[in-house]
Tab-separated table of C-alpha atoms and ligand atoms in Angstrom:
chain	number	residue	atom	x	y	z
G	192	MET	CA	-60.702	39.504	-48.322
G	193	LYS	CA	-60.932	42.975	-49.136
G	194	PRO	CA	-64.298	44.221	-50.472
G	195	GLU	CA	-64.617	44.829	-54.153
G	196	ILE	CA	-65.600	48.147	-55.577
G	197	LEU	CA	-66.471	49.601	-58.924
G	198	LEU	CA	-64.788	53.103	-59.457
G	199	VAL	CA	-66.562	54.775	-62.359
G	200	GLU	CA	-64.271	57.658	-63.026
G	201	PRO	CA	-60.726	58.498	-61.709
G	202	MET	CA	-60.121	60.284	-58.458
G	203	MET	CA	-57.012	62.059	-57.282
G	204	PRO	CA	-53.954	59.535	-57.005
G	205	ALA	CA	-53.697	59.851	-53.122
G	206	ILE	CA	-57.369	58.998	-52.821
G	207	GLU	CA	-57.163	56.156	-55.334
G	208	GLN	CA	-54.247	54.861	-53.374
G	209	ALA	CA	-56.172	54.846	-50.152
G	210	LEU	CA	-58.969	53.176	-52.063
G	211	ASP	CA	-56.541	50.410	-53.109
G	212	ALA	CA	-55.238	49.884	-49.806
G	213	ALA	CA	-58.710	49.110	-48.351
G	214	TYR	CA	-60.613	47.528	-51.373
G	215	THR	CA	-60.041	45.727	-54.619
G	216	VAL	CA	-60.818	48.407	-56.982
G	217	HIS	CA	-62.166	47.753	-60.387
G	218	ARG	CA	-61.758	50.829	-62.631
G	219	LEU	CA	-64.661	51.396	-65.126
G	220	SER	CA	-62.963	53.998	-67.156
G	221	ALA	CA	-59.840	51.706	-67.844
G	222	ALA	CA	-61.794	48.760	-68.940
G	223	PRO	CA	-61.545	47.733	-72.550
G	224	ASP	CA	-65.109	46.336	-72.276
G	225	ARG	CA	-67.182	48.117	-69.655
G	226	ASP	CA	-70.305	45.906	-69.993
G	227	ARG	CA	-68.085	42.694	-69.546
G	228	LEU	CA	-66.534	44.207	-66.405
G	229	VAL	CA	-70.024	44.922	-64.902
G	230	ALA	CA	-71.066	41.457	-65.790
G	231	GLU	CA	-68.066	39.878	-64.170
G	232	LEU	CA	-68.525	41.758	-60.855
G	233	ALA	CA	-72.121	40.837	-60.757
G	234	ASP	CA	-71.679	38.748	-57.546
G	235	ARG	CA	-68.668	40.675	-56.215
G	236	ALA	CA	-69.001	44.503	-56.272
G	237	ARG	CA	-70.384	45.968	-52.978
G	238	ALA	CA	-69.884	49.649	-53.745
G	239	VAL	CA	-69.725	52.000	-56.591
G	240	VAL	CA	-67.721	55.273	-56.438
G	241	THR	CA	-68.580	57.889	-59.083
G	242	GLY	CA	-68.612	61.551	-59.831
G	243	GLY	CA	-71.482	63.907	-59.404
G	244	GLY	CA	-71.826	64.731	-62.965
G	245	THR	CA	-71.303	61.111	-64.147
G	246	GLY	CA	-73.530	59.239	-61.604
G	247	VAL	CA	-74.224	55.653	-62.387
G	248	LYS	CA	-76.934	54.130	-64.664
G	249	ASN	CA	-79.749	52.021	-63.263
G	250	ALA	CA	-78.698	49.160	-65.465
G	251	VAL	CA	-75.234	49.057	-63.720
G	252	ILE	CA	-76.953	49.142	-60.325
G	253	ASP	CA	-79.308	46.289	-61.480
G	254	ALA	CA	-76.487	44.213	-62.858
G	255	LEU	CA	-74.757	44.228	-59.285
G	256	PRO	CA	-77.089	42.507	-56.981
G	257	LYS	CA	-74.405	42.627	-54.122
G	258	LEU	CA	-74.337	46.386	-54.195
G	259	GLY	CA	-74.839	48.153	-51.005
G	260	ILE	CA	-73.751	51.752	-51.593
G	261	VAL	CA	-73.072	54.224	-54.269
G	262	ALA	CA	-70.664	56.842	-52.982
G	263	ILE	CA	-70.701	60.001	-54.956
G	264	ASN	CA	-67.652	62.086	-55.109
G	265	GLY	CA	-69.614	65.333	-55.559
G	266	VAL	CA	-72.647	67.157	-54.168
G	267	GLY	CA	-74.905	66.861	-56.950
G	268	THR	CA	-77.192	63.628	-56.887
G	269	ASP	CA	-79.016	64.085	-60.142
G	270	ALA	CA	-76.913	61.474	-62.039
G	271	VAL	CA	-78.076	58.889	-59.640
G	272	ASP	CA	-81.813	57.645	-59.584
G	273	LEU	CA	-82.118	57.997	-55.819
G	274	GLU	CA	-85.508	56.335	-55.805
G	275	HIS	CA	-84.296	53.317	-57.816
G	276	CYS	CA	-81.535	52.938	-55.210
G	277	ARG	CA	-83.911	53.205	-52.148
G	278	GLY	CA	-86.138	50.596	-53.775
G	279	ARG	CA	-83.059	48.387	-54.222
G	280	GLY	CA	-81.803	48.923	-50.645
G	281	VAL	CA	-78.940	50.605	-51.999
G	282	ARG	CA	-77.189	53.554	-49.818
G	283	VAL	CA	-76.115	56.668	-51.554
G	284	THR	CA	-73.730	59.245	-50.035
G	285	ASN	CA	-72.587	62.678	-51.506
G	286	THR	CA	-69.847	65.225	-50.466
G	287	PRO	CA	-71.585	68.578	-49.360
G	288	ASP	CA	-70.073	71.587	-47.635
G	289	VAL	CA	-66.503	70.713	-48.536
G	290	LEU	CA	-66.825	72.047	-52.091
G	291	THR	CA	-69.060	75.039	-51.460
G	292	ASP	CA	-66.432	77.682	-51.315
G	293	ASP	CA	-64.696	76.460	-54.466
G	294	VAL	CA	-67.813	76.313	-56.461
G	295	ALA	CA	-68.663	79.891	-55.238
G	296	ASP	CA	-65.310	81.103	-55.971
G	297	LEU	CA	-65.529	79.809	-59.573
G	298	ALA	CA	-68.940	81.283	-59.921
G	299	ILE	CA	-67.568	84.739	-59.080
G	300	GLY	CA	-64.478	84.211	-61.152
G	301	LEU	CA	-66.730	83.386	-64.254
G	302	LEU	CA	-69.017	86.436	-63.423
G	303	ILE	CA	-65.843	88.671	-63.454
G	304	ALA	CA	-64.167	86.953	-66.371
G	305	THR	CA	-67.396	87.174	-68.595
G	306	SER	CA	-68.281	90.749	-67.696
G	307	ARG	CA	-64.847	91.980	-67.967
G	308	ARG	CA	-64.181	89.957	-71.168
G	309	MET	CA	-60.901	88.490	-69.423
G	310	ALA	CA	-60.655	85.506	-71.792
G	311	VAL	CA	-60.921	87.867	-74.775
G	312	GLY	CA	-58.079	90.070	-73.357
G	313	ASP	CA	-56.049	87.042	-72.689
G	314	ARG	CA	-56.363	85.877	-76.418
G	315	PHE	CA	-55.781	89.435	-77.570
G	316	VAL	CA	-52.562	89.657	-75.669
G	317	ARG	CA	-51.159	86.291	-76.656
G	318	ALA	CA	-51.945	86.817	-80.333
G	319	GLY	CA	-49.651	89.915	-80.279
G	320	GLN	CA	-52.589	92.122	-80.906
G	321	TRP	CA	-51.965	94.770	-78.269
G	322	PRO	CA	-49.372	96.955	-79.989
G	323	LYS	CA	-51.982	97.101	-82.982
G	324	GLY	CA	-54.933	98.439	-81.135
G	325	LYS	CA	-57.367	98.391	-78.145
G	326	LEU	CA	-60.251	96.147	-77.030
G	327	PRO	CA	-63.573	97.401	-76.722
G	328	LEU	CA	-64.862	98.451	-73.271
G	329	ALA	CA	-66.164	95.845	-71.147
G	330	ARG	CA	-69.031	95.956	-68.419
G	331	LYS	CA	-68.667	96.863	-64.756
G	332	VAL	CA	-69.176	94.332	-62.100
G	333	SER	CA	-69.457	96.285	-58.791
G	334	GLY	CA	-72.677	97.480	-57.778
G	335	LYS	CA	-74.595	95.345	-60.399
G	336	ARG	CA	-77.956	93.545	-59.600
G	337	LEU	CA	-77.177	89.917	-58.947
G	338	GLY	CA	-79.963	87.200	-59.217
G	339	VAL	CA	-79.195	83.575	-57.677
G	340	LEU	CA	-81.108	80.962	-59.124
G	341	GLY	CA	-81.178	78.311	-56.273
G	342	LEU	CA	-80.299	79.599	-52.863
G	343	GLY	CA	-78.891	76.530	-51.315
G	344	ARG	CA	-75.406	76.288	-49.755
G	345	ILE	CA	-73.578	77.306	-52.865
G	346	GLY	CA	-75.968	79.896	-53.868
G	347	GLU	CA	-75.685	81.563	-50.421
G	348	ALA	CA	-71.850	81.498	-50.575
G	349	ILE	CA	-71.930	83.125	-53.984
G	350	ALA	CA	-74.438	85.768	-52.536
G	351	LYS	CA	-71.961	86.470	-49.706
G	352	ARG	CA	-69.160	86.973	-52.028
G	353	ALA	CA	-71.209	89.362	-54.196
G	354	GLU	CA	-71.988	91.318	-51.288
G	355	ALA	CA	-68.333	92.475	-51.090
G	356	PHE	CA	-68.798	93.738	-54.574
G	357	GLY	CA	-71.545	96.002	-53.510
G	358	MET	CA	-74.151	94.104	-55.519
G	359	THR	CA	-77.955	94.117	-54.913
G	360	ILE	CA	-78.779	90.543	-54.493
G	361	ALA	CA	-82.128	88.861	-55.024
G	362	TYR	CA	-82.889	85.109	-55.460
G	363	THR	CA	-85.378	82.493	-56.380
G	364	ASN	CA	-85.633	79.069	-54.673
G	365	ARG	CA	-88.350	76.391	-54.198
G	366	LYS	CA	-89.431	78.481	-51.180
G	367	PRO	CA	-88.246	81.667	-49.559
G	368	ARG	CA	-85.403	81.107	-47.129
G	369	GLU	CA	-85.703	82.290	-43.520
G	370	GLY	CA	-83.022	84.674	-42.128
G	371	VAL	CA	-81.312	85.764	-45.325
G	372	PRO	CA	-80.824	89.255	-46.175
G	373	TYR	CA	-81.570	88.809	-49.818
G	374	ARG	CA	-84.921	89.733	-51.689
G	375	PHE	CA	-86.908	86.535	-52.785
G	376	VAL	CA	-88.615	86.717	-56.130
G	377	ALA	CA	-90.910	83.692	-56.829
G	378	SER	CA	-90.577	83.469	-60.682
G	379	PRO	CA	-87.252	82.654	-62.339
G	380	VAL	CA	-88.145	84.806	-65.311
G	381	ASP	CA	-89.034	87.845	-63.036
G	382	LEU	CA	-85.809	87.491	-61.265
G	383	ALA	CA	-83.946	87.333	-64.667
G	384	ARG	CA	-85.822	90.597	-65.520
G	385	GLU	CA	-84.607	92.343	-62.347
G	386	SER	CA	-80.919	91.113	-62.644
G	387	ASP	CA	-77.803	92.394	-64.651
G	388	ILE	CA	-76.205	89.068	-63.729
G	389	LEU	CA	-77.873	85.641	-63.023
G	390	VAL	CA	-75.933	82.895	-61.594
G	391	VAL	CA	-77.385	79.198	-61.753
G	392	ALA	CA	-76.889	77.290	-58.565
G	393	ALA	CA	-79.951	75.304	-58.299
G	394	SER	CA	-79.783	71.468	-57.824
G	395	ALA	CA	-80.585	69.682	-61.005
G	396	GLY	CA	-83.395	67.093	-61.688
G	397	PRO	CA	-86.576	66.748	-63.457
G	398	ASP	CA	-88.204	69.881	-61.836
G	399	ALA	CA	-85.298	72.108	-62.741
G	400	ARG	CA	-84.696	70.716	-66.347
G	401	ASN	CA	-84.591	73.720	-68.898
G	402	MET	CA	-85.545	76.216	-66.317
G	403	VAL	CA	-83.422	78.553	-68.057
G	404	GLY	CA	-85.253	78.832	-71.351
G	405	ARG	CA	-85.915	81.269	-73.980
G	406	GLU	CA	-88.181	83.575	-72.072
G	407	LEU	CA	-85.783	83.876	-69.012
G	408	LEU	CA	-82.844	84.533	-71.382
G	409	ASP	CA	-84.792	87.189	-72.985
G	410	ALA	CA	-85.743	88.756	-69.841
G	411	LEU	CA	-82.138	88.786	-68.810
G	412	GLY	CA	-81.622	90.492	-71.973
G	413	PRO	CA	-78.796	91.887	-74.331
G	414	ASP	CA	-76.806	93.478	-71.531
G	415	GLY	CA	-77.346	90.422	-69.120
G	416	ILE	CA	-74.916	87.941	-68.211
G	417	LEU	CA	-75.671	84.080	-67.245
G	418	VAL	CA	-73.233	81.967	-65.029
G	419	ASN	CA	-73.838	78.443	-64.722
G	420	VAL	CA	-72.043	76.367	-62.007
G	421	ALA	CA	-74.916	73.917	-61.360
G	422	ARG	CA	-75.701	71.511	-64.208
G	423	GLY	CA	-75.979	71.835	-67.930
G	424	SER	CA	-79.574	70.305	-67.629
G	425	VAL	CA	-80.837	73.463	-65.784
G	426	VAL	CA	-80.331	75.455	-68.978
G	427	ASP	CA	-81.796	74.857	-72.401
G	428	GLU	CA	-78.411	74.889	-74.113
G	429	PRO	CA	-79.694	75.478	-77.872
G	430	GLU	CA	-81.568	78.269	-76.623
G	431	LEU	CA	-78.771	79.679	-74.708
G	432	LEU	CA	-76.431	79.471	-77.927
G	433	ALA	CA	-79.154	81.017	-79.953
G	434	ALA	CA	-79.497	83.912	-77.546
G	435	LEU	CA	-75.787	84.548	-77.363
G	436	THR	CA	-75.261	84.287	-81.200
G	437	GLU	CA	-78.072	86.654	-81.799
G	438	GLY	CA	-77.214	89.123	-79.275
G	439	ARG	CA	-80.273	88.567	-77.375
G	440	LEU	CA	-78.083	87.770	-74.174
G	441	GLY	CA	-74.928	89.708	-73.311
G	442	GLY	CA	-72.647	86.990	-72.217
G	443	ALA	CA	-72.316	83.618	-70.396
G	444	GLY	CA	-69.757	82.083	-67.971
G	445	LEU	CA	-70.322	78.238	-68.270
G	446	ASP	CA	-68.648	75.492	-66.229
G	447	VAL	CA	-71.244	72.989	-66.884
G	448	PHE	CA	-72.957	71.536	-70.130
G	449	ALA	CA	-75.853	69.300	-71.142
G	450	ASP	CA	-73.681	66.466	-72.567
G	451	GLU	CA	-70.256	66.720	-70.935
G	452	PRO	CA	-67.733	66.559	-72.103
G	453	ASN	CA	-69.258	67.430	-75.401
G	454	VAL	CA	-69.672	71.253	-75.726
G	455	PRO	CA	-71.619	72.476	-78.811
G	456	GLU	CA	-68.987	73.850	-81.142
G	457	GLY	CA	-71.173	76.960	-81.688
G	458	PHE	CA	-69.766	78.251	-78.269
G	459	TYR	CA	-66.242	77.973	-79.545
G	460	GLY	CA	-66.272	80.958	-81.756
G	461	LEU	CA	-68.185	83.181	-79.390
G	462	ASP	CA	-66.356	86.261	-77.653
G	463	ASN	CA	-68.983	86.777	-75.296
G	464	VAL	CA	-68.660	83.467	-73.349
G	465	VAL	CA	-66.077	81.970	-70.995
G	466	LEU	CA	-65.998	78.100	-70.931
G	467	GLN	CA	-64.623	75.906	-68.278
G	468	PRO	CA	-64.489	72.036	-68.525
G	469	HIS	CA	-66.567	71.463	-65.171
G	470	GLN	CA	-63.848	72.731	-62.853
G	471	ALA	CA	-65.820	74.392	-60.156
G	472	SER	CA	-64.548	71.773	-57.415
G	473	ALA	CA	-61.395	70.964	-59.081
G	474	THR	CA	-58.698	72.222	-56.561
G	475	VAL	CA	-56.270	69.976	-54.709
G	476	GLU	CA	-57.670	71.218	-51.304
G	477	THR	CA	-61.264	70.449	-52.313
G	478	ARG	CA	-60.851	67.224	-54.169
G	479	THR	CA	-58.772	66.025	-51.242
G	480	ALA	CA	-61.556	66.790	-48.861
G	481	MET	CA	-64.270	65.247	-50.909
G	482	GLY	CA	-62.214	62.179	-51.560
G	483	GLN	CA	-61.714	61.923	-47.804
G	484	LEU	CA	-65.552	62.018	-47.428
G	485	VAL	CA	-65.927	59.283	-50.023
G	486	LEU	CA	-63.437	57.114	-48.183
G	487	ASP	CA	-65.164	57.913	-44.781
G	488	ASN	CA	-68.500	57.022	-46.097
G	489	LEU	CA	-67.201	53.527	-47.579
G	490	ASP	CA	-65.330	52.879	-44.378
G	491	ALA	CA	-68.499	53.450	-42.375
G	492	PHE	CA	-70.615	51.377	-44.551
G	493	PHE	CA	-68.429	48.509	-44.500
G	494	ALA	CA	-67.950	48.785	-40.602
G	495	GLY	CA	-71.832	49.030	-40.262
G	496	ARG	CA	-71.536	52.612	-38.678
G	497	PRO	CA	-73.989	55.488	-39.607
G	498	LEU	CA	-72.944	57.158	-42.846
G	499	PRO	CA	-71.357	60.568	-42.435
G	500	THR	CA	-73.063	62.064	-45.373
G	501	ALA	CA	-75.939	59.846	-46.408
G	502	VAL	CA	-78.319	61.035	-49.037
G	503	VAL	CA	-80.354	57.625	-49.068
P	839	8YV	C1	-67.450	67.371	-59.497
P	839	8YV	C2	-69.903	67.907	-59.156
P	839	8YV	O1	-66.666	67.904	-60.679
P	839	8YV	O2	-70.109	68.255	-56.960
P	839	8YV	C3	-70.781	68.005	-58.028
P	839	8YV	O3	-71.852	67.607	-58.138
P	839	8YV	O4	-70.319	67.776	-60.379
P	839	8YV	C4	-68.376	68.285	-59.028
P	839	8YV	O5	-68.102	68.710	-57.808
P	839	8YV	C5	-67.669	65.931	-59.839
P	839	8YV	O6	-68.407	65.383	-58.823
P	839	8YV	C6	-66.362	65.149	-59.782
P	839	8YV	O7	-66.633	64.078	-60.658
């Protein structure tokens, strides 16, 4: 008999086919009554597969006493209570490294799109406005001071790309990183004050919650640009919206939000923001590699082998 697994959110068709071949897959997002499905699986589900932003609630973990593994299709583990899993003897895996390039690419894309007002230009052309006038000038990217909030794998990949734009790069992190050529600034607010563009690449969690608040946004200032490819929870979203609306912050490029997929409507009318629906790892190549890591972790778990990318 194939092991039974609970799939919290859809994955690429090819990955879902591979899951179906090896397991009996119960799809939570397709269930008319999700609580009922979880209750029905109580004595059967041995694995949960979920997205990094979505995670899984402790109530679901507790309702599945046969659960042995939560395989996250993402690098972020903040939406899974790792301590709770540890206490319950449930293993947790994620998909590091394979998505680093894509997330860094999108961060640079948002940085340029926001500074150069590319979405505004796109709307301008589409609306047939070009023959009638010109757009206001945008802001240069090359040579600017970049602050990286969180110099992990993704933060470092962003910094490397920014070097090619002749940017001066500084960062903040829980602790200074050995062997990186970038300047460490202990305080996030000081980093913002010394940056033209601040990219949020920190891992989320209780420590990082609302790390980007009013003081930091005001330090970044009316010409400053914020890019967030980490998690919405790292930024105080109402304060961000207020700073953008009141002109206290120059602009923002946002891939992540506090309550996805719900984006505060206040953002919709702002020309100084570029919005993405959590797309940083959303390429065929990367989602294939992430999905393969999920499959490999499940395979190893059910075969009793060491898990390739274990978090717990
Ligand atoms: C994915 C993510 O969009 O890696 C993460 O932590 O949030 C993203 O890569 C997500 O995991 C897919 O649902």
